Coordinates of C-alpha atoms and ligand atoms in Angstrom, one line a residue:
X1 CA 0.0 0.0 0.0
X2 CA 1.4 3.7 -0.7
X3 CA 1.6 5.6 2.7
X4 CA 2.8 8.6 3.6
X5 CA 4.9 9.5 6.3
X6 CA 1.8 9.9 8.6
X7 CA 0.8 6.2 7.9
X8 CA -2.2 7.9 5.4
X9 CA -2.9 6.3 2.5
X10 CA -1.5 8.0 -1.0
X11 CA -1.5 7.7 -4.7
X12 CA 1.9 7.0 -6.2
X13 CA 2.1 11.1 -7.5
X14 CA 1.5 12.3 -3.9
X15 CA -1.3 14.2 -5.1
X16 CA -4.3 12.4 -2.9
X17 CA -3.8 11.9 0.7
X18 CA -6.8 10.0 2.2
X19 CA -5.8 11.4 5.9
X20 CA -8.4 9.9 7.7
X21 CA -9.7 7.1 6.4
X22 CA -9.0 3.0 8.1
X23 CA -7.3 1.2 5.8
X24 CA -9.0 -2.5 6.2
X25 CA -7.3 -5.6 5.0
X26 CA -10.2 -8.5 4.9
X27 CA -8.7 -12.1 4.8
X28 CA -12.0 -13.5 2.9
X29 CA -14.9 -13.3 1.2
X30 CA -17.1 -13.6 4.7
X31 CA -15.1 -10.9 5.9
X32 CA -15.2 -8.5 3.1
X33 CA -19.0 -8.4 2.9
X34 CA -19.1 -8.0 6.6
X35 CA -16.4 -5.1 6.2
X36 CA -18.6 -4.0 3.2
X37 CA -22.0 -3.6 5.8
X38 CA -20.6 -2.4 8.7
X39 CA -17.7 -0.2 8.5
X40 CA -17.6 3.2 8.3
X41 CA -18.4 4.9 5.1
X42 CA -17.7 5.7 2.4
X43 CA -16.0 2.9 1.9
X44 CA -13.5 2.9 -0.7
X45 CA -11.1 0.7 -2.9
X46 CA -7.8 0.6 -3.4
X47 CA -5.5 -1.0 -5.8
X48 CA -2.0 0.0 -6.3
X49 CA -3.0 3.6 -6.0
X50 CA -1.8 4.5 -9.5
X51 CA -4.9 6.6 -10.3
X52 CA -4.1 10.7 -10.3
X53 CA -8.1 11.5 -9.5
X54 CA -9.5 10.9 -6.1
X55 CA -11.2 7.7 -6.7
X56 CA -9.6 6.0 -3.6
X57 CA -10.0 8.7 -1.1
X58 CA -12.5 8.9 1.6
X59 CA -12.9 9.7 5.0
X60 CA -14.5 6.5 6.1
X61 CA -12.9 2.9 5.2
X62 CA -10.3 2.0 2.3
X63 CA -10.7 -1.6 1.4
X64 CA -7.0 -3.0 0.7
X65 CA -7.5 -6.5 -1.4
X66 CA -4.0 -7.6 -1.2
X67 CA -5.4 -10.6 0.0
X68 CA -6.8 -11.3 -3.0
X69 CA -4.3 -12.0 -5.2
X70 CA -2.7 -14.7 -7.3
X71 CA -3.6 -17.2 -10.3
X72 CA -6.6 -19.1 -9.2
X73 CA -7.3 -21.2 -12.4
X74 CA -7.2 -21.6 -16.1
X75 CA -8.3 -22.8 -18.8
X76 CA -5.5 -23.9 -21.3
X77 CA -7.6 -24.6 -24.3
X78 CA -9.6 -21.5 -24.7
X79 CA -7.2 -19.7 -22.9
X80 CA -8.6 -18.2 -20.2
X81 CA -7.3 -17.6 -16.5
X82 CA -9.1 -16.5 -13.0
X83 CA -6.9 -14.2 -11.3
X84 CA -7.5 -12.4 -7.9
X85 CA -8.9 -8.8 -8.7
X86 CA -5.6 -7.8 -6.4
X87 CA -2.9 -9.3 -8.5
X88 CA -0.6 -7.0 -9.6
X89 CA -0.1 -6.6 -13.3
X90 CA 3.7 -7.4 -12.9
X91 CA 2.7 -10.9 -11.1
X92 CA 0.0 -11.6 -13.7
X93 CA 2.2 -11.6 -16.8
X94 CA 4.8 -14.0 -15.0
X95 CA 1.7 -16.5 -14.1
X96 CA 0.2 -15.8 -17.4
X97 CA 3.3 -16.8 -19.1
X98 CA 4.3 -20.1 -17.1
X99 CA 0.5 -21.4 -18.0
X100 CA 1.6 -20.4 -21.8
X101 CA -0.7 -17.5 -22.1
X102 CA 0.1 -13.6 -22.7
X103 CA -2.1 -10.9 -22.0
X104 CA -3.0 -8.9 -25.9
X105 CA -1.5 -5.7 -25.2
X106 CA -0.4 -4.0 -22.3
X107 CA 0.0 0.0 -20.9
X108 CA 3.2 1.7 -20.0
X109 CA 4.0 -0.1 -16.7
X110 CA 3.1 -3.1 -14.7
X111 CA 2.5 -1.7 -11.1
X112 CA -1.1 -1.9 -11.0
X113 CA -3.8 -4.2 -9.8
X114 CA -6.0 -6.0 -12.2
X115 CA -9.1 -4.9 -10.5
X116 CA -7.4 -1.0 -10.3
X117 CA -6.8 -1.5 -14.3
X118 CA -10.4 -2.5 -14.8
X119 CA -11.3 0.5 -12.1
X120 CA -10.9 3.2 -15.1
X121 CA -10.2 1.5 -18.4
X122 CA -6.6 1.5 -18.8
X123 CA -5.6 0.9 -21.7
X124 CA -2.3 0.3 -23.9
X125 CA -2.0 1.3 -27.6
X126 CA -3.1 -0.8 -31.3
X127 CA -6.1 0.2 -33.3
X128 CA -7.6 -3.3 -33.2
X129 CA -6.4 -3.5 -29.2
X130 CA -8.7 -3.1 -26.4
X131 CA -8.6 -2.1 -23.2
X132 CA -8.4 -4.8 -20.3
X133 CA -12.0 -4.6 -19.8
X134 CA -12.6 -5.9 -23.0
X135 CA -10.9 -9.3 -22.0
X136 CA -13.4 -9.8 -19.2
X137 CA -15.2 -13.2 -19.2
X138 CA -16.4 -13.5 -15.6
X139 CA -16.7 -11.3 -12.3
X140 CA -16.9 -11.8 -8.5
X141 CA -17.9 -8.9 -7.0
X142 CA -19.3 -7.8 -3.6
X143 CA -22.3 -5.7 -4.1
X144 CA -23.3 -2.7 -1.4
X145 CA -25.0 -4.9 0.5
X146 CA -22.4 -7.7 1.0
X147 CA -23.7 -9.8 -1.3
X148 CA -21.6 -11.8 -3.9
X149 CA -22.4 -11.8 -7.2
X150 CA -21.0 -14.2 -10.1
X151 CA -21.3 -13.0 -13.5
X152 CA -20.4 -15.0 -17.0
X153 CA -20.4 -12.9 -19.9
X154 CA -22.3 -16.2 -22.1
X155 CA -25.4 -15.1 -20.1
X156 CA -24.9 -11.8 -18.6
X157 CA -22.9 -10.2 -21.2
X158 CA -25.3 -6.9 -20.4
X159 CA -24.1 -6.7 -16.9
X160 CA -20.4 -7.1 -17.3
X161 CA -20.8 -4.8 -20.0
X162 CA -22.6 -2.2 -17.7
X163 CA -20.5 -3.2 -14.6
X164 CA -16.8 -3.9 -16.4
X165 CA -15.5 -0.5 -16.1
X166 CA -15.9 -0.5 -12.5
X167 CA -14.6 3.0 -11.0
X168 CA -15.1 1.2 -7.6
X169 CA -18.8 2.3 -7.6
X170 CA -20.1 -0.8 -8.4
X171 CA -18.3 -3.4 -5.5
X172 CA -15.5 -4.6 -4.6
X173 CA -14.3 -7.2 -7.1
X174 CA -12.5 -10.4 -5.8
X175 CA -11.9 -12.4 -8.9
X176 CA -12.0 -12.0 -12.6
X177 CA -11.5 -14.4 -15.7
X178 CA -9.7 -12.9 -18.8
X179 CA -10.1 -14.4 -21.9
X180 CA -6.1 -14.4 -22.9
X181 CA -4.0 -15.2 -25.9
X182 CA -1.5 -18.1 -26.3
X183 CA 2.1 -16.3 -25.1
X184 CA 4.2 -14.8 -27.9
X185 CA 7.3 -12.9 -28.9
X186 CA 7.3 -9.0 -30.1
X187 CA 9.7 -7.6 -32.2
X188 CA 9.7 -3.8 -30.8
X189 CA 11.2 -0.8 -32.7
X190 CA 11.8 3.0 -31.8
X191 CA 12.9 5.8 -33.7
X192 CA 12.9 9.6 -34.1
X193 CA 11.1 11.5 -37.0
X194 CA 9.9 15.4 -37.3
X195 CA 6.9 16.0 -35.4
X196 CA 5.5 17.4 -39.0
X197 CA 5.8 13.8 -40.4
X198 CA 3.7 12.2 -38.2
X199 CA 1.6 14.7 -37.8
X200 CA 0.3 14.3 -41.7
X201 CA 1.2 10.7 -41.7
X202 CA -0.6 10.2 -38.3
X203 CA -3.4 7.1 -40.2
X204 CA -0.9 5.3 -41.3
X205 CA 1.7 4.9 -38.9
X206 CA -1.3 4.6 -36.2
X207 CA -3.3 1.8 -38.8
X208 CA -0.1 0.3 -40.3
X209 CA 0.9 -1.5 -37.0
X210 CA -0.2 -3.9 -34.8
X211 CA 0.5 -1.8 -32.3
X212 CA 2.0 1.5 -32.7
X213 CA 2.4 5.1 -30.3
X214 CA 4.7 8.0 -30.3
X215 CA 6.0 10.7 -27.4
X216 CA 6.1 14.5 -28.5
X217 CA 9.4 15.9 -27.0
X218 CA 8.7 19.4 -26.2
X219 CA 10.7 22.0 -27.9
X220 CA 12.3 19.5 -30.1
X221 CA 10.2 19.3 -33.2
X222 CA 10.4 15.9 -32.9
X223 CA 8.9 12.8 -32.2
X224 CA 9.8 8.8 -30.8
X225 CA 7.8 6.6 -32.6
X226 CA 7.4 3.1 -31.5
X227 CA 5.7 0.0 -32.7
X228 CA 5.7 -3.8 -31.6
X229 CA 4.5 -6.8 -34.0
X230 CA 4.2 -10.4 -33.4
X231 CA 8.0 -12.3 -34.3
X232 CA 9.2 -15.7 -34.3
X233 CA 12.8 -14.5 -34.4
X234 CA 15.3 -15.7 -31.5
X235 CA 15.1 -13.1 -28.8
X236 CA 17.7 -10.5 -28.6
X237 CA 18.7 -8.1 -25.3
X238 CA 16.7 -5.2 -24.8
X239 CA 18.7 -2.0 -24.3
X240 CA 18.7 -0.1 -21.0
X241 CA 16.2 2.2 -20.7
X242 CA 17.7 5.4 -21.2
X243 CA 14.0 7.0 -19.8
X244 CA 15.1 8.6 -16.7
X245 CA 18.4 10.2 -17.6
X246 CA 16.6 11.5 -20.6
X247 CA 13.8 13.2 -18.4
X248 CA 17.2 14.6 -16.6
X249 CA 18.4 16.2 -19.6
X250 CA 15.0 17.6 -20.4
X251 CA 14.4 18.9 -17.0
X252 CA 17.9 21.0 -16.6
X253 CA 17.2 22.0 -20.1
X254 CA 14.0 23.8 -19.2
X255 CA 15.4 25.1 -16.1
X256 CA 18.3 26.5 -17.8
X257 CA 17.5 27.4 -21.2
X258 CA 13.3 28.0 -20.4
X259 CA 12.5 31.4 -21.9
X260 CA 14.9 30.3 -25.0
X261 CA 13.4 28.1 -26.8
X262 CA 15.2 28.5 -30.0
X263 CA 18.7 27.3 -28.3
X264 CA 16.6 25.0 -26.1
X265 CA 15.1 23.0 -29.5
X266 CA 18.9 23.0 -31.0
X267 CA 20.3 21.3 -27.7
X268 CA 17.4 18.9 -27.4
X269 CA 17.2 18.1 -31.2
X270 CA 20.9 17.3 -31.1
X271 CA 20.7 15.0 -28.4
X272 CA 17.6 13.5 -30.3
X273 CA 19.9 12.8 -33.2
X274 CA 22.5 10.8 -30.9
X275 CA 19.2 8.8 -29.4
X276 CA 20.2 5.4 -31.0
X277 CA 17.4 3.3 -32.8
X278 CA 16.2 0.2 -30.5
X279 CA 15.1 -2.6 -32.2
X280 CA 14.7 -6.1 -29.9
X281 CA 12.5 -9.1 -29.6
X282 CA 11.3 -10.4 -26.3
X283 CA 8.6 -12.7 -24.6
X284 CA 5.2 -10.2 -24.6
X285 CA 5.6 -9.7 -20.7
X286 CA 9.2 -7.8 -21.4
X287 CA 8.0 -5.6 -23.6
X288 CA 5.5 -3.2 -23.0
X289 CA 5.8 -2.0 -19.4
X290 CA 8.9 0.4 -18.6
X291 CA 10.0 1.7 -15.2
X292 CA 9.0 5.4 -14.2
X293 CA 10.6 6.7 -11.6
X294 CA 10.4 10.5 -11.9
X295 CA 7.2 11.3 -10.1
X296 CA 4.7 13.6 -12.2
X297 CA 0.7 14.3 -12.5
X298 CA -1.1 13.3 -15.3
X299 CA -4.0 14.2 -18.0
X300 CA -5.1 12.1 -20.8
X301 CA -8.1 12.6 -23.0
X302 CA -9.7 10.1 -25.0
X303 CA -10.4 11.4 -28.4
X304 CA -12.2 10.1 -32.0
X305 CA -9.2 8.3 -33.5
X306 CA -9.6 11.2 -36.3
X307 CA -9.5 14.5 -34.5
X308 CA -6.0 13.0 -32.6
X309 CA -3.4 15.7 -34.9
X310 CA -5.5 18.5 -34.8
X311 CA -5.7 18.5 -30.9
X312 CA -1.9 17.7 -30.6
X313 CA -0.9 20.1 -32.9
X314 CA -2.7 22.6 -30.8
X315 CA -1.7 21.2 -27.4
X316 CA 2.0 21.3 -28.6
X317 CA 1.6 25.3 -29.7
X318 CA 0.1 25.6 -26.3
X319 CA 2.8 24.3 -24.2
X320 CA 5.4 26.2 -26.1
X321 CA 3.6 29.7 -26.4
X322 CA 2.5 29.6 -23.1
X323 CA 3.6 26.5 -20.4
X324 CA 7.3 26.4 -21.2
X325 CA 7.9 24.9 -18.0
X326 CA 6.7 21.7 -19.6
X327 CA 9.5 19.5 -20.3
X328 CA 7.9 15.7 -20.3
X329 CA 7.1 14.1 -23.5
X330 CA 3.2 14.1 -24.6
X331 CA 2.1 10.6 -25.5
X332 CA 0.0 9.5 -28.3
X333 CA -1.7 6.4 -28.4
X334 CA -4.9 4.4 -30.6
X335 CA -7.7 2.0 -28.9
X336 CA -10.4 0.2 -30.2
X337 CA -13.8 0.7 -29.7
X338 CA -15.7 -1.6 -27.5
X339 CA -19.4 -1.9 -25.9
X340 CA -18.8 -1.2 -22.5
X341 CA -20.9 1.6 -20.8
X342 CA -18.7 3.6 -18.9
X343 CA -15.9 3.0 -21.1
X344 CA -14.1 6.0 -22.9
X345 CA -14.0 3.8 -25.9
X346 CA -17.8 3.2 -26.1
X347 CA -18.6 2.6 -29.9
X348 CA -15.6 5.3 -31.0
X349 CA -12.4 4.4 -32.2
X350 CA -9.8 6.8 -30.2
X351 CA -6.7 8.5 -30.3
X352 CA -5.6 9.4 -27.1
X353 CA -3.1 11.8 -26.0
X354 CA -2.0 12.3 -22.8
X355 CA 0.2 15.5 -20.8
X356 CA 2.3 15.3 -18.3
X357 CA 3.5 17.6 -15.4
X358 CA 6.7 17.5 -13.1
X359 CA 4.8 16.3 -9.6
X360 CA 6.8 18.9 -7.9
X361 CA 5.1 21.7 -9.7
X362 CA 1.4 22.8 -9.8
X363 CA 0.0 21.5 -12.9
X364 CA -3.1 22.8 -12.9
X365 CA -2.8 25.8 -15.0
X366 CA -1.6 23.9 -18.1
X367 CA -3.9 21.4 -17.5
X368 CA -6.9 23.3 -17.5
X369 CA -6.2 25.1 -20.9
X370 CA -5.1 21.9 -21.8
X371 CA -8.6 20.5 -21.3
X372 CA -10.0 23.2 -23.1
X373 CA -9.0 22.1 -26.3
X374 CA -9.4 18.1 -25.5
X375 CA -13.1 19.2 -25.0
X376 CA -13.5 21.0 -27.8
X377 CA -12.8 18.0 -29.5
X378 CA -15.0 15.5 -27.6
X379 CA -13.1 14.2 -25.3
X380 CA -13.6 11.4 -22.9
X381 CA -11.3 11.9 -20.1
X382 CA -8.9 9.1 -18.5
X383 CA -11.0 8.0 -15.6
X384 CA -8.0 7.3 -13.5
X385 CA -6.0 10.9 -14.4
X386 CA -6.7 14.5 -13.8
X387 CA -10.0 16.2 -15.1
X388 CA -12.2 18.3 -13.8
X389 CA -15.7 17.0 -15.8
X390 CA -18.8 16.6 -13.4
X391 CA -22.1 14.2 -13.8
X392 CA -24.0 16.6 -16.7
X393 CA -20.4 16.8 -18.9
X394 CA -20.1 13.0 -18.6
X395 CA -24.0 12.2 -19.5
X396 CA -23.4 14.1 -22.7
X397 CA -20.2 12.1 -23.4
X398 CA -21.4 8.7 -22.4
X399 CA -24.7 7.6 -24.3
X400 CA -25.6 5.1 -21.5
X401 CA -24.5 6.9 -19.0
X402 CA -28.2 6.8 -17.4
X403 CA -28.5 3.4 -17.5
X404 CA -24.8 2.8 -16.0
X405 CA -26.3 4.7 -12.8
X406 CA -29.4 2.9 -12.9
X407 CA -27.7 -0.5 -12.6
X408 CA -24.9 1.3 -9.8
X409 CA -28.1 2.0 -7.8
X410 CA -29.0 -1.6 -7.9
X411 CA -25.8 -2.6 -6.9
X412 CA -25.2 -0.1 -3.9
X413 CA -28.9 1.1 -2.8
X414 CA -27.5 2.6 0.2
X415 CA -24.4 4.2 -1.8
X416 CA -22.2 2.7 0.8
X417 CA -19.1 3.2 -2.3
X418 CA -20.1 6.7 -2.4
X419 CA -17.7 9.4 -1.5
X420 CA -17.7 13.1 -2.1
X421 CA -15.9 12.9 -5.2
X422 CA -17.5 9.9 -6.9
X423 CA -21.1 12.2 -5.7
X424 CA -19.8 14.7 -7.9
X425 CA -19.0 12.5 -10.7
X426 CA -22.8 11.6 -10.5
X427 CA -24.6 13.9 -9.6
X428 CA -25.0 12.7 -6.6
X429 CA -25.3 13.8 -2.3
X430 CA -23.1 11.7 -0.7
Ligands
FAD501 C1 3.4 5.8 -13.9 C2 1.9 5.5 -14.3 C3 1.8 5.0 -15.6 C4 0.5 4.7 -16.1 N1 0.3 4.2 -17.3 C5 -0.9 4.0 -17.8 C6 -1.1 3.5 -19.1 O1 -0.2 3.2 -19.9 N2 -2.4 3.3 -19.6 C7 -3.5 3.7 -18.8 O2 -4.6 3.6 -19.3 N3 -3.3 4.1 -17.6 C8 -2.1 4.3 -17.1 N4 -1.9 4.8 -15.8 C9 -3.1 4.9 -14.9 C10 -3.4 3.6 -14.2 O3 -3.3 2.5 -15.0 C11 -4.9 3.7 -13.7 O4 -5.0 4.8 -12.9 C12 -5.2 2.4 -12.9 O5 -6.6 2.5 -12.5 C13 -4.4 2.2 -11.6 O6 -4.6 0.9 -11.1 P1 -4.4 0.7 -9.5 O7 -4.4 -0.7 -9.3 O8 -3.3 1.5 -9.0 O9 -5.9 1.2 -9.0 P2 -6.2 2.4 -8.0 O10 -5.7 3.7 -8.6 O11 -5.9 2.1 -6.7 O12 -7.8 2.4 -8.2 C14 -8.4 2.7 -9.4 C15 -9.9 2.5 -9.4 O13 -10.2 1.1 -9.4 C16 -11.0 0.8 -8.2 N5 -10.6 -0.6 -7.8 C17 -9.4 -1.0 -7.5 N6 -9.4 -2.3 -7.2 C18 -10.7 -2.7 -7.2 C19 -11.4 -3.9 -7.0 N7 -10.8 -5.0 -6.6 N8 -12.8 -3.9 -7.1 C20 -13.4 -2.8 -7.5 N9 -12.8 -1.6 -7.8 C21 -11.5 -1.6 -7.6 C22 -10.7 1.8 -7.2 O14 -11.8 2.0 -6.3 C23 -10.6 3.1 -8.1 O15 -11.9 3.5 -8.4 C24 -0.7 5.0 -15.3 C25 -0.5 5.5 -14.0 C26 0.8 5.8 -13.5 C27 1.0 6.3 -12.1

């Protein structure tokens, strides 16, 4: 669990401190549901506390499931496996793996919890790749009232699809099945191009891939583009990530050379043009996730896949006319549309891009003109990174977004998984 140095419970930024709230580890299902009825509320759930919005805090209970973790059982010819909601996303690839299955696509790091991952629709990038939701086959879940409730998506596809994007507002889910893939090898390459190149050539490199993304440097003019595909070639070492020291570079490059961007874009383009191209082929589970270190606060809008230049190139002019203390890189990725209510892919094909801010500093200015222009384009924000949308911007964003509340209301009458920030988000009183 993420604490601070008062024992509170945080998310990994530092920017939510739950002060007050009793962190609660049950050791069962019994327990949980009696947890779930008698402690104090709101009662809240935690993963690994990766989220930057205030889904986890409360002043009442946090539910820690780090009991439920682990491989549970699978299913080797259809290739499914029931994993603990807990299990960390770094565990699950190593279980997934031994059992010879691979999860489709993964998101930039490992660190979170399966059920946390579910919580707001994280995502990785590929144009025919969905988010993990979409590999859900079953739930266990603990309603508001302590009740467990199994759910197979052969006969209750409508509830997993209304319930499968979870934001913790539903119950506390236990267990999950995932429908998997049979483990594989991916050849992963990166190299830099003008920002203006992939900017017109956006479609294609986004649609000619399997799975394909790129990070805008600020004040460089240029972009890293990366792709993975499927390889049967031997594997080969993957270089050390060079991640941090670049973000270094970057940082004592705005600090110095800030209000000159002209000799700021020559000393980062240069060291762009030393970067050397990677190109390596690993087992699936060592190749998506990276390690990130450097703290920092996060945006990320979800946007229709064809709208994605036209808001970067305008989020890019933004940050260098008027936020030049931004130095991280602005990452662009593609996910597929699926069916599920309360996802930010809901029948839309999306590009998303998300910003990033030192954690140190306040982000909020940038951010909000930032969000500005993701709106104007009809964004669906991240829900699991900064935003500042209430219940009547989300209805118009989320066709069945009535219905969603309808069946959380059947789930928690008493809105026991209710705090003041997930009221907001609904329009409720807590
Ligand atoms: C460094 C970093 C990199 C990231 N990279 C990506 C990325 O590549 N792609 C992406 O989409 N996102 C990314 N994120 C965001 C992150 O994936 C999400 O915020 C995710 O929800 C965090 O999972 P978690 O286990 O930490 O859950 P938490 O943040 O602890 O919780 C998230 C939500 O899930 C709910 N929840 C957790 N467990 C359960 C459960 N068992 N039952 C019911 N509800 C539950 C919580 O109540 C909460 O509403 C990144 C975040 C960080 C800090």
């Amino acid at each position: 669990m993420n604490q601070t140095a008062n024992n509170a419970w945080s998310n990994w930024s530092g920017s939510v401190i739950a002060r007050n709230a009793k962190v609660t580890r049950p050791r069962g299902l019994a327990e949980l549901a009696d947890t779930i009825k008698t402690a104090p509320g709101p009662i809240r759930i935690a993963g690994a506390g990766h989220s930057f919005t205030p889904l986890v805090e409360t002043e009442g209970t946090i539910l820690d499931l780090d009991r439920f973790q682990g491989l549970v059982s699978h299913d080797a010819i259809e290739l499914r496996a029931t994993v603990g909601a807990a299990t960390r996303l770094g565990d699950l690839t190593k279980q997934l793996h031994a059992i010879g299955q691979g999860l489709p696509n993964m998101g930039d790091i490992d660190k979170q919890s399966i059920g946390g991952a579910l919580g707001t629709a994280t995502h990785g990038s590929g144009p025919t790749l969905g988010a993990y939701h979409t590999q859900l086959r079953k739930i266990e879940i603990v309603d508001g009232r302590g009740e467990v409730r199994r759910y197979d998506v052969e006969t209750d596809r409508e509830t997993i699809e209304a319930t499968g994007v979870t934001l913790g507002a539903f119950g506390a889910l236990t267990e999950v099945t995932l429908q998997n893939v049979a483990t594989y090898r991916l050849r992963r390459r990166r190299w830099v191009v003008p920002i203006g190149d992939i900017l017109s050539g956006f479609e294609s490199f986004m649609n000619g891939h399997r799975s394909a993304e790129f990070y805008f440097i600020p004040f460089s003019g240029h972009a890293l583009l990366i792709t993975s595909h499927p390889s049967t070639a031997d594997v080969t070492p993957r270089p050390s990530e060079q991640d941090e020291e670049g973000l270094s570079t970057l940082k004592r490059l705005r600090t110095w050379l800030g209000w000159f961007p002209p000799l700021r874009r020559t000393l980062i383009g240069a060291a762009l043009a030393r970067l050397p191209e990677e190109d390596y082929v690993q087992d699936w589970l060592h190749v998506y996730a990276s390690d990130r270190r450097r703290k920092f606060n996060e945006m990320e809008y979800h946007l229709p896949f064809e709208e994605g230049p036209k808001a970067l190139a305008e989020i890019i002019a933004l940050s260098e006319k008027r936020f030049p203390e931004v130095y991280f890189p602005m990452e662009v990725r593609s996910v597929a549309a699926d069916d599920f209510w309360l996802s930010p892919f809901y029948r839309r094909k999306t590009c998303s891009i998300a910003i990033h801010h030192d954690a140190a500093e306040d982000p909020r200015a940038f951010m909000s003109a930032a969000e500005t222009i993701f709106r104007r384009y009809g964004g669906r924000p991240h829900w699991g990174k900064m935003h500042n949308l209430t219940a009547a911007d989300l209805a118009a964003l989320y066709p069945r977004w009535k219905d969603a509340m309808e069946v959380r209301r059947e789930f928690d009458p008493d809105q026991r998984f209710v705090s003041p920030y997930l009221a907001r988000l609904f329009g409720l009183f807590a």
